[in-house]
mmCIF file of N, CA, C and O in Angstrom:
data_model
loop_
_atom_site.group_PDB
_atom_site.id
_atom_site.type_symbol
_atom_site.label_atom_id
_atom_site.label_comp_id
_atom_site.label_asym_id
_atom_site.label_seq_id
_atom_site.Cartn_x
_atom_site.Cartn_y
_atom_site.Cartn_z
ATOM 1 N N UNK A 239 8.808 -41.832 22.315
ATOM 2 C CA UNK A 239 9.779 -41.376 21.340
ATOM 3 C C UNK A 239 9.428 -41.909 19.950
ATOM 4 O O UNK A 239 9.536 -41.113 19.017
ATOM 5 N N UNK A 240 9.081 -42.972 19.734
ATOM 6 C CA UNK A 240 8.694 -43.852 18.363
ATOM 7 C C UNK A 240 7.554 -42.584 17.714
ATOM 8 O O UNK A 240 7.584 -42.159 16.560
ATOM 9 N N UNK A 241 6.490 -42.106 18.908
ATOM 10 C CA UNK A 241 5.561 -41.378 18.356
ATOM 11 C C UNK A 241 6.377 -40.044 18.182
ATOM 12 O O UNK A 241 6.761 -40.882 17.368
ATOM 13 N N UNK A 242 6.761 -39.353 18.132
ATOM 14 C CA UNK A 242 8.057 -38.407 17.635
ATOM 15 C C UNK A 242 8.944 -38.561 16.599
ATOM 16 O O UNK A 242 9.555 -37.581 16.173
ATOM 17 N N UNK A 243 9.110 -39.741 16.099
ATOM 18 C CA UNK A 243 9.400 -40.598 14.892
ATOM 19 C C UNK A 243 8.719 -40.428 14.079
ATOM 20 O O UNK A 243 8.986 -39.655 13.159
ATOM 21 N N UNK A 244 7.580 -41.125 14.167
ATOM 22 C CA UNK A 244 6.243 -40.960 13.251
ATOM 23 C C UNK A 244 5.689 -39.667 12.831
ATOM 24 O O UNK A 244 5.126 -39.355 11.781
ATOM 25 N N UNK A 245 5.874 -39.220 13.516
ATOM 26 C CA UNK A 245 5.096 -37.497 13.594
ATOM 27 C C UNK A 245 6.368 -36.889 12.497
ATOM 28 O O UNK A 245 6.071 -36.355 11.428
ATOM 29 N N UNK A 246 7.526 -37.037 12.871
ATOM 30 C CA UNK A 246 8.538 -35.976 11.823
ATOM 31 C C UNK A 246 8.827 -37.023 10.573
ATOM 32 O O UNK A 246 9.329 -36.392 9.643
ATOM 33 N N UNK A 247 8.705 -38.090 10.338
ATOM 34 C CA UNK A 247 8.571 -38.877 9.226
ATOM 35 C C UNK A 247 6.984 -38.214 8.356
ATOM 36 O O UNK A 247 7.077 -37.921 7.164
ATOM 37 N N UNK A 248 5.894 -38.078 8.946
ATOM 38 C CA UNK A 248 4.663 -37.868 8.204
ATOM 39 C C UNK A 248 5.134 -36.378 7.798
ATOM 40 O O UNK A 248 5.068 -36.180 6.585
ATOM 41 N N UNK A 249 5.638 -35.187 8.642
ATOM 42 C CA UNK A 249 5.863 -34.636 8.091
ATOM 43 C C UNK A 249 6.845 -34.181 7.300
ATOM 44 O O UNK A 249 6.642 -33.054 6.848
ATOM 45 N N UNK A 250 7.476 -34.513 7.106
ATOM 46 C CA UNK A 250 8.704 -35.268 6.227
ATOM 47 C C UNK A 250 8.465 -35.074 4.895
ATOM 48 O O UNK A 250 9.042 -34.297 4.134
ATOM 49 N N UNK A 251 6.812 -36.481 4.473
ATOM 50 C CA UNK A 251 6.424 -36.771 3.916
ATOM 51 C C UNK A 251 5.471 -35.802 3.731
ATOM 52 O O UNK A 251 4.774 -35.917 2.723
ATOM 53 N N UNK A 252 5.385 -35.387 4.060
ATOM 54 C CA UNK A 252 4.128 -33.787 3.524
ATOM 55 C C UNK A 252 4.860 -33.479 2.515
ATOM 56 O O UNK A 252 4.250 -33.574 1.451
ATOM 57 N N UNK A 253 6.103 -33.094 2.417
ATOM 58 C CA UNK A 253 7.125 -31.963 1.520
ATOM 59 C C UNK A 253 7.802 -33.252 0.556
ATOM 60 O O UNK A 253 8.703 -32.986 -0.239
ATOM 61 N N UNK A 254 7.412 -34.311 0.668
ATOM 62 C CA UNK A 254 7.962 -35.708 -0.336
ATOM 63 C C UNK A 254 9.712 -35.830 -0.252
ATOM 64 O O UNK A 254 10.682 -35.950 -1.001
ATOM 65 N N UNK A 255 9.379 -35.710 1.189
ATOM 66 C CA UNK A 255 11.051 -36.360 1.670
ATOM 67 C C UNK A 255 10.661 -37.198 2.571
ATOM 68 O O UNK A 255 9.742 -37.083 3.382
ATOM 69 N N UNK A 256 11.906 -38.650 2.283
ATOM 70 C CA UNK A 256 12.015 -39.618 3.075
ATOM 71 C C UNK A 256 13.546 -40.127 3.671
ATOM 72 O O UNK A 256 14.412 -40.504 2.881
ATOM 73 N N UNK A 257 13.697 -40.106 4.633
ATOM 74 C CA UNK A 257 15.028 -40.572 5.252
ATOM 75 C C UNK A 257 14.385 -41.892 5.826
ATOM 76 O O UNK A 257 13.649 -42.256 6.743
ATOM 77 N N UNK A 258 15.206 -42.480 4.578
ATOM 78 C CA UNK A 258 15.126 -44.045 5.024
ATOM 79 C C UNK A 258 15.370 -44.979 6.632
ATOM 80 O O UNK A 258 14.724 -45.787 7.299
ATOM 81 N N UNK A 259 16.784 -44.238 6.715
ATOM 82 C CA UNK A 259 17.474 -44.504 8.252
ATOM 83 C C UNK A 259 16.276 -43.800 9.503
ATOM 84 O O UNK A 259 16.057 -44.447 10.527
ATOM 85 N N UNK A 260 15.925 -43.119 9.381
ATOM 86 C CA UNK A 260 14.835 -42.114 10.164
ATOM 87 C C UNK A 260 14.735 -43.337 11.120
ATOM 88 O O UNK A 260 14.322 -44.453 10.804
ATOM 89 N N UNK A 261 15.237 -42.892 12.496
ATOM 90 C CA UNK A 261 14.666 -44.490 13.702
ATOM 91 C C UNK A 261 15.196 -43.413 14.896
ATOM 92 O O UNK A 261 15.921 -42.420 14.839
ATOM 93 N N UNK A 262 14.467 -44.105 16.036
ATOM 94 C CA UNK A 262 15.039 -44.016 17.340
ATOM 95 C C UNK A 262 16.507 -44.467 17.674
ATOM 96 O O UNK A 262 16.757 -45.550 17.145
ATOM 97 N N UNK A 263 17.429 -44.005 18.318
ATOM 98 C CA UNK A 263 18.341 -44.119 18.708
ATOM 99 C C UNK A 263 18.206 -44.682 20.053
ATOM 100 O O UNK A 263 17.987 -43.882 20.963
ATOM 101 N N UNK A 264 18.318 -46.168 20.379
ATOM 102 C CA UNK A 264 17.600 -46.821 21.345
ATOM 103 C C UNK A 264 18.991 -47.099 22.290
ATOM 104 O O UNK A 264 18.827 -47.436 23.462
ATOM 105 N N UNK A 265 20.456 -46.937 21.701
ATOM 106 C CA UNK A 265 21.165 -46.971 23.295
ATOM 107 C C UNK A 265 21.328 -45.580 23.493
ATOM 108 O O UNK A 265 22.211 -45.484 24.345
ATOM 109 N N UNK A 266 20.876 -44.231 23.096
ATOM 110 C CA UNK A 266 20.860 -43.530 23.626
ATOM 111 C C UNK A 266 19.831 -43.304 24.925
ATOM 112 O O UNK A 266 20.239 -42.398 25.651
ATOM 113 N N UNK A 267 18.938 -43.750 25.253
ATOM 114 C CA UNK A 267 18.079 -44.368 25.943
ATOM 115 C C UNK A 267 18.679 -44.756 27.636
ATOM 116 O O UNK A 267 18.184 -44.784 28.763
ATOM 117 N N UNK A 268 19.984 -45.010 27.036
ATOM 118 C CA UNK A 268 20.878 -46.071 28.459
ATOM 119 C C UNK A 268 21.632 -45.216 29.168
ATOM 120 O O UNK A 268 22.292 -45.599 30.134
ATOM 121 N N UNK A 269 21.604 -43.753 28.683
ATOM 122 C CA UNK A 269 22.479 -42.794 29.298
ATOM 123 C C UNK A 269 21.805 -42.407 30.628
ATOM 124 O O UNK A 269 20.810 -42.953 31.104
ATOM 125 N N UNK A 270 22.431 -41.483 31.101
ATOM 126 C CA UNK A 270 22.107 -41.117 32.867
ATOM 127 C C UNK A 270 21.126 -39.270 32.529
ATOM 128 O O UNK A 270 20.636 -38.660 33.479
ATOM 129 N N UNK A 271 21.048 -38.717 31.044
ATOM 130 C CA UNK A 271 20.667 -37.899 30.750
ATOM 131 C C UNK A 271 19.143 -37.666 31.532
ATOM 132 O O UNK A 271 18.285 -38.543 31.634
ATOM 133 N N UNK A 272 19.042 -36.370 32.014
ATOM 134 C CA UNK A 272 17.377 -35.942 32.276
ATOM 135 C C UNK A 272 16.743 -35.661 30.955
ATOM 136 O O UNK A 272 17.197 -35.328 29.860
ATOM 137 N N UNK A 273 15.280 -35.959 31.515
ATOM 138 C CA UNK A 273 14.301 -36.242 30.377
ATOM 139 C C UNK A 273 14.422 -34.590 29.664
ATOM 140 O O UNK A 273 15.158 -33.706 30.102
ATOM 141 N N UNK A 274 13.559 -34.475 28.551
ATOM 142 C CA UNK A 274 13.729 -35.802 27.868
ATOM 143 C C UNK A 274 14.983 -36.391 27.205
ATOM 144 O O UNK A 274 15.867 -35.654 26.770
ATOM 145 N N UNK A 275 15.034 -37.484 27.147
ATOM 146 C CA UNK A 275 15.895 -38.371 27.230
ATOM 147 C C UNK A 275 15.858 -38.622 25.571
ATOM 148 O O UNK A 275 14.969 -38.277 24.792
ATOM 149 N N UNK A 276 17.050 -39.300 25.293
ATOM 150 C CA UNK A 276 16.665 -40.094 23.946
ATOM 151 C C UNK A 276 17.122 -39.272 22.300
ATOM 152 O O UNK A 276 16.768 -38.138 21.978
ATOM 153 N N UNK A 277 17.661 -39.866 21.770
ATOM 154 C CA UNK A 277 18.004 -39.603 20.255
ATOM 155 C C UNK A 277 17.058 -39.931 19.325
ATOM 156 O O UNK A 277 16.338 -40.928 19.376
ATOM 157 N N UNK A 278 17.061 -38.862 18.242
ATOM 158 C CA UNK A 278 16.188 -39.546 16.828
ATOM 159 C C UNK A 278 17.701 -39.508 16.200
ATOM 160 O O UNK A 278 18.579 -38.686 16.462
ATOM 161 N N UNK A 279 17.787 -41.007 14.990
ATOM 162 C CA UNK A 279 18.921 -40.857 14.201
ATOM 163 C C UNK A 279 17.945 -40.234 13.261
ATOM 164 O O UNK A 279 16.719 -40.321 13.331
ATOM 165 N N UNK A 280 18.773 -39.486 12.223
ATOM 166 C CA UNK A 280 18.223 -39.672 11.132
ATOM 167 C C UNK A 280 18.599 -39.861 9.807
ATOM 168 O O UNK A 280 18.385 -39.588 8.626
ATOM 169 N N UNK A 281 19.330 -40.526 10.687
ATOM 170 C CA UNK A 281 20.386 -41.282 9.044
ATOM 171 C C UNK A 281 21.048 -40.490 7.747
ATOM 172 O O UNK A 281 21.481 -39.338 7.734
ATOM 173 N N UNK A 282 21.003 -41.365 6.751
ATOM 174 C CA UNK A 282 21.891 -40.717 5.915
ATOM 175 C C UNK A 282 20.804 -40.691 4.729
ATOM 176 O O UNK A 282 19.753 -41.329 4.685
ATOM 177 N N UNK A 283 21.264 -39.890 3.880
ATOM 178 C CA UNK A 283 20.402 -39.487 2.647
ATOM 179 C C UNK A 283 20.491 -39.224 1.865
ATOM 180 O O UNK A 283 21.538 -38.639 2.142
ATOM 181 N N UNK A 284 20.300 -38.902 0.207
ATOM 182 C CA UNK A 284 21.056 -39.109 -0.968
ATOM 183 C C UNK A 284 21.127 -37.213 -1.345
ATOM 184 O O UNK A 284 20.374 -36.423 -0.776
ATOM 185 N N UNK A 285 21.864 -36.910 -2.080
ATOM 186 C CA UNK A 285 22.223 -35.505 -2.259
ATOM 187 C C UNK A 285 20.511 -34.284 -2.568
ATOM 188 O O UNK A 285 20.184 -33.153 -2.210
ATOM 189 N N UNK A 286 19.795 -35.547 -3.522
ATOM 190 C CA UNK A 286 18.866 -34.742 -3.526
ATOM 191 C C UNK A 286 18.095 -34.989 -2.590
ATOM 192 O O UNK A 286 17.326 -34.028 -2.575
ATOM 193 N N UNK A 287 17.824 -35.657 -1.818
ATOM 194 C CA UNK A 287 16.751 -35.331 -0.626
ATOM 195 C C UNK A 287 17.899 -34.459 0.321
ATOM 196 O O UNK A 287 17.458 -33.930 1.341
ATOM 197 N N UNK A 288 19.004 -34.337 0.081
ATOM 198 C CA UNK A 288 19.573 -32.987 1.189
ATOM 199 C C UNK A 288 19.022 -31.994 0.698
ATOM 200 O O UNK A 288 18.211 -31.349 1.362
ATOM 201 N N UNK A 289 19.370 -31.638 -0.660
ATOM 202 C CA UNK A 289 18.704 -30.528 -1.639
ATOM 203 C C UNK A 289 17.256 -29.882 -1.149
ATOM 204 O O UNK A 289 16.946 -28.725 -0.866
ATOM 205 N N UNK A 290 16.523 -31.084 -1.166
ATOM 206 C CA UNK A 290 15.042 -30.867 -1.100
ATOM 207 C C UNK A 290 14.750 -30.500 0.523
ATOM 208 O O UNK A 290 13.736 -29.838 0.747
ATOM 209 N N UNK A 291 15.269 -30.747 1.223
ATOM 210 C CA UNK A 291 15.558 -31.043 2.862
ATOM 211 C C UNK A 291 15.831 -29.550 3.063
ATOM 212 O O UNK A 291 15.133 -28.840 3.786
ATOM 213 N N UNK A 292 16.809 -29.159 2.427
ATOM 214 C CA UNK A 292 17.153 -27.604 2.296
ATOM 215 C C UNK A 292 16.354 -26.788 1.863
ATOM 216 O O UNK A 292 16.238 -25.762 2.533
ATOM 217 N N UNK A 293 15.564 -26.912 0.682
ATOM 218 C CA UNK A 293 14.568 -25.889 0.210
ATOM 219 C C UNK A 293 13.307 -26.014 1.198
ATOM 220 O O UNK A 293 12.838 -24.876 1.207
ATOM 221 N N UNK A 294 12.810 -26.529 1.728
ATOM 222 C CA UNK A 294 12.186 -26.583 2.716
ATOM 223 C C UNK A 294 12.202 -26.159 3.957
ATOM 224 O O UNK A 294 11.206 -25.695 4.511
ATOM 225 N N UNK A 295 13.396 -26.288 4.527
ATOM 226 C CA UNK A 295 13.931 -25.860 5.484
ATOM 227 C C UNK A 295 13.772 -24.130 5.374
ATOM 228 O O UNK A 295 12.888 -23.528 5.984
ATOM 229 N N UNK A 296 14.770 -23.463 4.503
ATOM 230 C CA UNK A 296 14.946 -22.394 3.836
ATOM 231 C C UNK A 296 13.280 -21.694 3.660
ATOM 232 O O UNK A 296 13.049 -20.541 4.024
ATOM 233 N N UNK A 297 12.259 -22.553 3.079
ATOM 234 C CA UNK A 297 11.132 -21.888 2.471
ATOM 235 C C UNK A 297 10.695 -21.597 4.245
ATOM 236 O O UNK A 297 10.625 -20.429 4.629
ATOM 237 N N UNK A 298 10.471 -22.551 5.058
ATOM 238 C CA UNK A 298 10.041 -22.133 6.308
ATOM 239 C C UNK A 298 10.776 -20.920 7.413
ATOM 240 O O UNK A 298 10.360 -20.236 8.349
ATOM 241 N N UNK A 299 11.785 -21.063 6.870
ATOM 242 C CA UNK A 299 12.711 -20.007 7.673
ATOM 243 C C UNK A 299 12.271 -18.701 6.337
ATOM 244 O O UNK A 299 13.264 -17.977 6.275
ATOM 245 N N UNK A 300 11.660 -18.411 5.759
ATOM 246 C CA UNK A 300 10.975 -17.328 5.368
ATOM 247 C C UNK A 300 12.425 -16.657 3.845
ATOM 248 O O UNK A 300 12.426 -15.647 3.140
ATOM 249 N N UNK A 301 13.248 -17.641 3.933
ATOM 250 C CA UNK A 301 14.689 -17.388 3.040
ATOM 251 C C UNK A 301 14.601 -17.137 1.713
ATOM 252 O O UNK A 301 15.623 -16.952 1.051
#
């Protein structure tokens, strides 16, 4: 899961967004859930990286 972290943080960082909070959610981990298992948080983030988070989002969805 950490490597699933890393991987959407780098690309993240392709488009020059960073979510600071960006981590594994490690008591989600403790649940009885079938694989895969496990939470990414991804925290909280300031208006313009929502902004930017959005135009990105949007540019890939073809919008």
């Amino acid at each position: 899961m950490d490597r699933r972290v890393d991987e959407l943080r780098a690309a993240l960082a392709v488009h020059g967004i960073t979510l600071p909070s960006l981590r594994v959610d490690l008591p989600s981990f403790a649940g009885t859930y079938p694989p895969p298992a496990g939470l990414v948080a991804l925290g909280n983030c300031n208006t313009a990286t929502a902004r930017k988070l959005t135009a990105v989002l949007r540019k890939a969805a073809g919008q």
